[in-house]
Tab-separated table of C-alpha atoms in Angstrom:
chain	number	residue	atom	x	y	z
A	1	MET	CA	88.912	104.355	75.760
A	2	THR	CA	92.221	105.158	77.408
A	3	GLY	CA	93.558	108.616	76.617
A	4	ASP	CA	96.959	109.370	75.113
A	5	THR	CA	99.352	110.950	77.613
A	6	THR	CA	102.149	111.780	75.185
A	7	ALA	CA	101.098	115.399	74.732
A	8	THR	CA	99.752	116.419	78.099
A	9	GLY	CA	100.958	113.767	80.541
A	10	PRO	CA	98.778	111.915	83.051
A	11	VAL	CA	95.955	113.767	84.793
A	12	LEU	CA	96.872	111.954	88.028
A	13	GLN	CA	100.347	110.818	89.014
A	14	ILE	CA	101.095	109.022	92.290
A	15	ARG	CA	104.729	108.166	92.961
A	16	ASP	CA	106.140	105.844	95.648
A	17	ALA	CA	103.212	106.691	97.917
A	18	ALA	CA	102.710	105.223	101.368
A	19	LEU	CA	100.189	105.944	104.082
A	20	ARG	CA	100.517	104.571	107.595
A	21	ARG	CA	98.031	104.569	110.443
A	22	ASP	CA	98.720	103.308	113.957
A	23	GLY	CA	102.010	101.811	112.791
A	24	ARG	CA	100.344	99.852	109.980
A	25	ASP	CA	100.745	100.445	106.254
A	26	LEU	CA	97.391	100.932	104.587
A	27	TRP	CA	99.433	100.776	101.386
A	28	ALA	CA	103.036	101.479	100.428
A	29	GLY	CA	105.054	101.754	97.240
A	30	LEU	CA	101.991	102.828	95.284
A	31	ASN	CA	102.709	104.089	91.789
A	32	LEU	CA	99.701	104.997	89.684
A	33	GLU	CA	99.175	107.154	86.626
A	34	VAL	CA	95.667	107.851	85.344
A	35	ALA	CA	95.630	108.982	81.729
A	36	ALA	CA	93.290	111.493	80.181
A	37	GLY	CA	90.126	109.624	79.241
A	38	GLU	CA	90.925	106.597	81.431
A	39	LEU	CA	88.655	105.073	84.088
A	40	VAL	CA	90.387	103.241	86.918
A	41	ALA	CA	88.226	101.428	89.492
A	42	VAL	CA	89.510	100.974	93.065
A	43	LEU	CA	88.446	97.794	94.897
A	44	GLY	CA	89.330	96.136	98.177
A	45	PRO	CA	87.951	95.183	101.602
A	46	SER	CA	86.709	97.696	104.156
A	47	GLY	CA	89.578	99.404	105.939
A	48	SER	CA	92.067	98.875	103.113
A	49	GLY	CA	92.515	102.616	102.538
A	50	LYS	CA	90.467	103.356	99.439
A	51	THR	CA	88.667	106.433	100.803
A	52	THR	CA	91.949	107.516	102.425
A	53	LEU	CA	93.539	107.426	98.973
A	54	MET	CA	90.779	109.731	97.718
A	55	ARG	CA	91.382	112.098	100.634
A	56	ALA	CA	95.119	112.124	99.901
A	57	ILE	CA	94.475	113.103	96.272
A	58	LEU	CA	92.159	115.873	97.486
A	59	GLY	CA	94.963	117.167	99.729
A	60	LEU	CA	93.091	116.296	102.921
A	61	GLU	CA	95.319	113.428	104.080
A	62	PRO	CA	99.123	113.811	104.122
A	63	LEU	CA	101.107	110.910	102.719
A	64	SER	CA	103.666	109.150	104.885
A	65	GLU	CA	105.899	108.912	101.802
A	66	GLY	CA	105.749	109.844	98.150
A	67	THR	CA	104.025	112.474	96.051
A	68	ILE	CA	100.727	113.092	94.273
A	69	SER	CA	100.183	115.521	91.431
A	70	VAL	CA	97.105	116.389	89.380
A	71	SER	CA	97.601	117.744	85.862
A	72	GLY	CA	101.276	118.194	86.700
A	73	ARG	CA	100.731	120.188	89.912
A	74	PRO	CA	101.275	118.877	93.467
A	75	VAL	CA	98.070	118.482	95.458
A	76	ARG	CA	97.397	121.014	98.203
A	77	LYS	CA	94.903	121.537	100.989
A	78	ALA	CA	93.404	124.623	99.374
A	79	GLY	CA	91.754	122.422	96.774
A	80	ASN	CA	92.097	122.046	93.063
A	81	ARG	CA	89.450	123.116	90.560
A	82	ALA	CA	90.842	120.526	88.135
A	83	ILE	CA	89.339	117.857	90.426
A	84	GLY	CA	85.652	117.028	90.567
A	85	TYR	CA	84.494	114.963	93.550
A	86	ILE	CA	81.403	112.760	93.760
A	87	PRO	CA	80.786	111.386	97.282
A	88	GLN	CA	78.819	108.345	98.376
A	89	SER	CA	75.101	108.449	97.741
A	90	ARG	CA	73.866	109.286	101.237
A	91	PRO	CA	70.375	110.760	101.665
A	92	LEU	CA	70.273	114.428	102.624
A	93	PRO	CA	68.002	115.340	105.580
A	94	PRO	CA	64.392	115.973	104.505
A	95	ASP	CA	64.521	119.537	105.881
A	96	THR	CA	67.659	120.531	103.918
A	97	ALA	CA	67.061	124.184	102.972
A	98	LEU	CA	68.236	123.938	99.378
A	99	ARG	CA	66.593	123.382	96.036
A	100	GLY	CA	68.141	120.876	93.706
A	101	ARG	CA	69.678	123.573	91.515
A	102	ASP	CA	71.141	125.255	94.619
A	103	LEU	CA	73.137	122.083	95.276
A	104	VAL	CA	74.542	122.226	91.747
A	105	ALA	CA	75.240	125.960	92.152
A	106	LEU	CA	77.620	125.221	95.049
A	107	GLY	CA	79.930	123.666	92.476
A	108	VAL	CA	79.764	126.795	90.319
A	109	ASN	CA	80.255	129.477	92.976
A	110	GLY	CA	80.980	127.648	96.241
A	111	HIS	CA	84.762	127.753	95.762
A	112	ARG	CA	84.859	131.532	96.162
A	113	PHE	CA	85.821	133.060	99.487
A	114	GLY	CA	83.112	134.828	101.490
A	115	ILE	CA	79.469	134.884	100.469
A	116	PRO	CA	79.232	133.341	96.976
A	117	LEU	CA	77.514	136.225	95.194
A	118	PRO	CA	76.220	135.242	91.760
A	119	ARG	CA	78.303	136.339	88.784
A	120	ARG	CA	77.143	137.010	85.267
A	121	GLY	CA	76.724	133.642	83.598
A	122	ASP	CA	76.416	131.590	86.806
A	123	ALA	CA	72.676	130.975	86.369
A	124	GLY	CA	73.212	129.848	82.799
A	125	ARG	CA	76.020	127.505	83.837
A	126	VAL	CA	73.861	125.985	86.597
A	127	ALA	CA	70.975	125.543	84.161
A	128	ALA	CA	73.278	123.805	81.669
A	129	LEU	CA	74.598	121.434	84.346
A	130	VAL	CA	71.079	120.653	85.572
A	131	GLU	CA	70.088	119.790	82.008
A	132	ALA	CA	73.261	117.750	81.428
A	133	VAL	CA	72.516	115.431	84.359
A	134	GLY	CA	68.827	115.115	83.506
A	135	ALA	CA	67.630	116.969	86.595
A	136	GLY	CA	65.395	119.554	84.916
A	137	THR	CA	62.109	118.079	86.173
A	138	PHE	CA	63.097	118.173	89.851
A	139	ALA	CA	65.771	120.895	90.138
A	140	ASP	CA	63.394	123.363	91.805
A	141	ARG	CA	62.126	120.955	94.444
A	142	PRO	CA	63.627	120.820	97.983
A	143	VAL	CA	66.662	118.581	97.711
A	144	GLY	CA	65.799	116.673	100.905
A	145	MET	CA	62.534	115.514	99.333
A	146	LEU	CA	64.231	113.967	96.304
A	147	SER	CA	65.056	110.302	95.841
A	148	GLY	CA	68.594	108.992	96.299
A	149	GLY	CA	69.058	108.714	92.544
A	150	GLU	CA	67.864	112.270	91.977
A	151	GLN	CA	70.161	113.610	94.696
A	152	GLN	CA	73.107	111.742	93.200
A	153	ARG	CA	72.445	113.191	89.746
A	154	LEU	CA	72.668	116.643	91.322
A	155	ARG	CA	75.938	115.734	93.065
A	156	VAL	CA	77.334	114.713	89.689
A	157	GLY	CA	76.259	118.084	88.281
A	158	GLN	CA	78.013	119.828	91.161
A	159	ALA	CA	81.201	117.824	90.568
A	160	LEU	CA	81.241	118.681	86.855
A	161	ALA	CA	80.864	122.438	87.398
A	162	ASN	CA	84.460	123.298	86.465
A	163	ASP	CA	84.879	120.720	83.679
A	164	PRO	CA	87.402	118.816	85.823
A	165	SER	CA	90.258	116.950	84.183
A	166	LEU	CA	90.125	114.403	87.039
A	167	LEU	CA	86.919	113.021	88.512
A	168	LEU	CA	87.157	111.296	91.921
A	169	CYS	CA	84.157	109.122	92.751
A	170	ASP	CA	83.968	107.596	96.243
A	171	GLU	CA	81.411	104.780	96.054
A	172	PRO	CA	78.979	106.918	94.039
A	173	LEU	CA	76.641	103.962	93.390
A	174	THR	CA	76.010	102.994	97.027
A	175	SER	CA	72.310	102.535	97.881
A	176	LEU	CA	71.195	103.168	94.308
A	177	ASP	CA	69.036	100.709	92.389
A	178	LEU	CA	70.314	99.263	89.117
A	179	ALA	CA	68.586	101.857	86.921
A	180	ASN	CA	70.064	104.775	88.883
A	181	GLN	CA	73.475	103.089	89.005
A	182	GLN	CA	73.468	102.881	85.223
A	183	ALA	CA	72.297	106.505	84.953
A	184	VAL	CA	75.106	107.786	87.202
A	185	ILE	CA	77.712	105.666	85.394
A	186	GLY	CA	76.432	107.063	82.109
A	187	LEU	CA	76.866	110.648	83.327
A	188	ILE	CA	80.400	109.961	84.546
A	189	ASP	CA	81.325	108.128	81.353
A	190	ARG	CA	79.888	110.895	79.154
A	191	HIS	CA	82.045	113.519	80.901
A	192	ARG	CA	85.082	111.255	80.587
A	193	THR	CA	84.684	110.759	76.851
A	194	ARG	CA	83.557	114.293	75.933
A	195	HIS	CA	86.193	116.093	78.002
A	196	ASP	CA	88.961	113.476	77.951
A	197	ALA	CA	88.919	113.423	81.748
A	198	GLY	CA	90.513	110.797	83.950
A	199	VAL	CA	88.286	108.999	86.453
A	200	LEU	CA	89.248	107.217	89.686
A	201	LEU	CA	86.207	105.428	91.097
A	202	VAL	CA	85.935	103.499	94.367
A	203	THR	CA	83.234	100.847	94.269
A	204	HIS	CA	81.906	97.844	96.199
A	205	ASP	CA	80.804	96.124	93.010
A	206	ILE	CA	82.704	96.166	89.723
A	207	ASN	CA	79.871	94.602	87.735
A	208	PRO	CA	78.017	97.816	86.774
A	209	LEU	CA	81.330	99.249	85.512
A	210	LEU	CA	82.727	96.312	83.563
A	211	ASP	CA	81.893	97.817	80.173
A	212	ALA	CA	83.509	101.167	81.045
A	213	VAL	CA	86.523	100.397	83.244
A	214	ASP	CA	90.044	100.387	81.764
A	215	ARG	CA	92.046	99.220	84.784
A	216	ILE	CA	91.497	98.093	88.364
A	217	LEU	CA	93.540	98.976	91.450
A	218	TYR	CA	92.788	96.279	94.031
A	219	ILE	CA	94.052	96.989	97.570
A	220	ALA	CA	94.120	94.388	100.370
A	221	ASN	CA	96.280	93.570	103.388
A	222	GLY	CA	98.557	96.557	102.818
A	223	ARG	CA	99.329	95.334	99.310
A	224	PHE	CA	97.840	96.097	95.918
A	225	THR	CA	97.672	94.905	92.356
A	226	LEU	CA	97.014	97.022	89.277
A	227	GLY	CA	95.957	95.925	85.811
A	228	THR	CA	93.110	95.371	83.394
A	229	PRO	CA	89.999	93.573	84.687
A	230	SER	CA	91.128	90.338	83.001
A	231	GLU	CA	94.545	90.638	84.669
A	232	VAL	CA	93.285	91.454	88.181
A	233	LEU	CA	89.979	89.628	88.559
A	234	ARG	CA	91.505	86.144	88.625
A	235	SER	CA	91.452	83.524	91.356
A	236	ASP	CA	95.252	83.194	91.473
A	237	VAL	CA	95.885	86.949	91.589
A	238	LEU	CA	93.372	87.662	94.370
A	239	SER	CA	94.411	84.565	96.349
A	240	ASP	CA	97.990	85.869	96.343
A	241	LEU	CA	96.821	89.360	97.327
A	242	TYR	CA	94.684	88.148	100.242
A	243	GLY	CA	96.962	85.288	101.284
A	244	ALA	CA	93.911	83.005	101.285
A	245	ASN	CA	91.967	80.917	98.795
A	246	VAL	CA	89.808	83.305	96.785
A	247	PHE	CA	87.813	82.306	93.725
A	248	VAL	CA	86.498	84.521	90.949
A	249	LEU	CA	83.439	82.941	89.342
A	250	ARG	CA	81.158	84.007	86.514
A	251	ALA	CA	77.437	83.870	87.273
A	252	GLY	CA	75.596	84.804	84.107
A	253	ASP	CA	76.976	88.206	83.126
A	254	ARG	CA	78.269	88.938	86.640
A	255	LEU	CA	81.607	88.265	88.290
A	256	VAL	CA	81.455	86.935	91.849
A	257	VAL	CA	84.291	86.727	94.367
A	258	VAL	CA	84.020	83.832	96.824
A	259	GLY	CA	86.055	83.501	100.011
A	260	ALA	CA	87.661	86.937	100.219
A	261	PRO	CA	88.153	87.615	103.944
A	262	ASP	CA	86.492	90.853	104.977
A	263	ALA	CA	88.807	93.175	106.907
A	264	GLU	CA	86.196	93.785	109.606
A	265	VAL	CA	84.937	90.158	109.899
A	266	SER	CA	88.177	88.317	109.396
A	267	HIS	CA	86.967	84.943	110.646
A	268	HIS	CA	84.089	84.638	108.192
A	269	HIS	CA	84.090	83.963	104.482
A	270	HIS	CA	81.437	85.623	102.367
A	271	GLU	CA	80.080	85.183	98.895
A	272	HIS	CA	79.418	88.478	97.205
A	273	GLY	CA	79.900	90.512	94.062
A	274	VAL	CA	83.393	91.824	93.365
A	275	HIS	CA	83.271	94.399	96.087
A	276	GLU	CA	84.899	96.737	98.495
């Protein structure tokens, strides 16, 4: 359900934004507002600037033009506790010297300067987050020995430590099986609905999110389109965006994009799920 912005305004506001690299616009003229309680998925081919957009919102990548604000405040390099960040699901090294709950604890006390000495209430907050993401049975095991799905649950717990009003998710479902994808989506969606948080989620495949997503930002060839899934995931819209014949087909309960040129393999056409 999309939140109402009349009282508090959007949790994320991007105005007239452009980002150039090597003389090429990754995107320009981008205007996007994410409302409280809204989930916006970001799609597009590799190299189109989706992760760069995430970095710009986190204050790690300066815009070439335009502004970004979160909960009414301009983004800055020092970070923003109103933002929770869930990275790609990449396995941690087996010898990582942390327990599962230690990974979650970094979200609770890792923002403090110097050695993050525990404060009164920190242990209780970590325990509550571990329970909230269903990690109680493995939170005391070495994090490097956990499965990809278990590690990603802990990353979600870390991202939710400060009850963020904006949750940035950069391909959080990568390498996860369907059951773990649905579990992670459920955790994100629960935070969104319970805390009226906005969510911006980069994904290769829109299908696991179709029941939860409000709008889609699709970036390709330095251009973009923004709208509801039914407005964006259409053959005519994506053909115009790519400048090539692209077809959106329904296969059972899945949407499939056929013929979208990949940015890195521009001379081949692929058949795949609605993807990055």
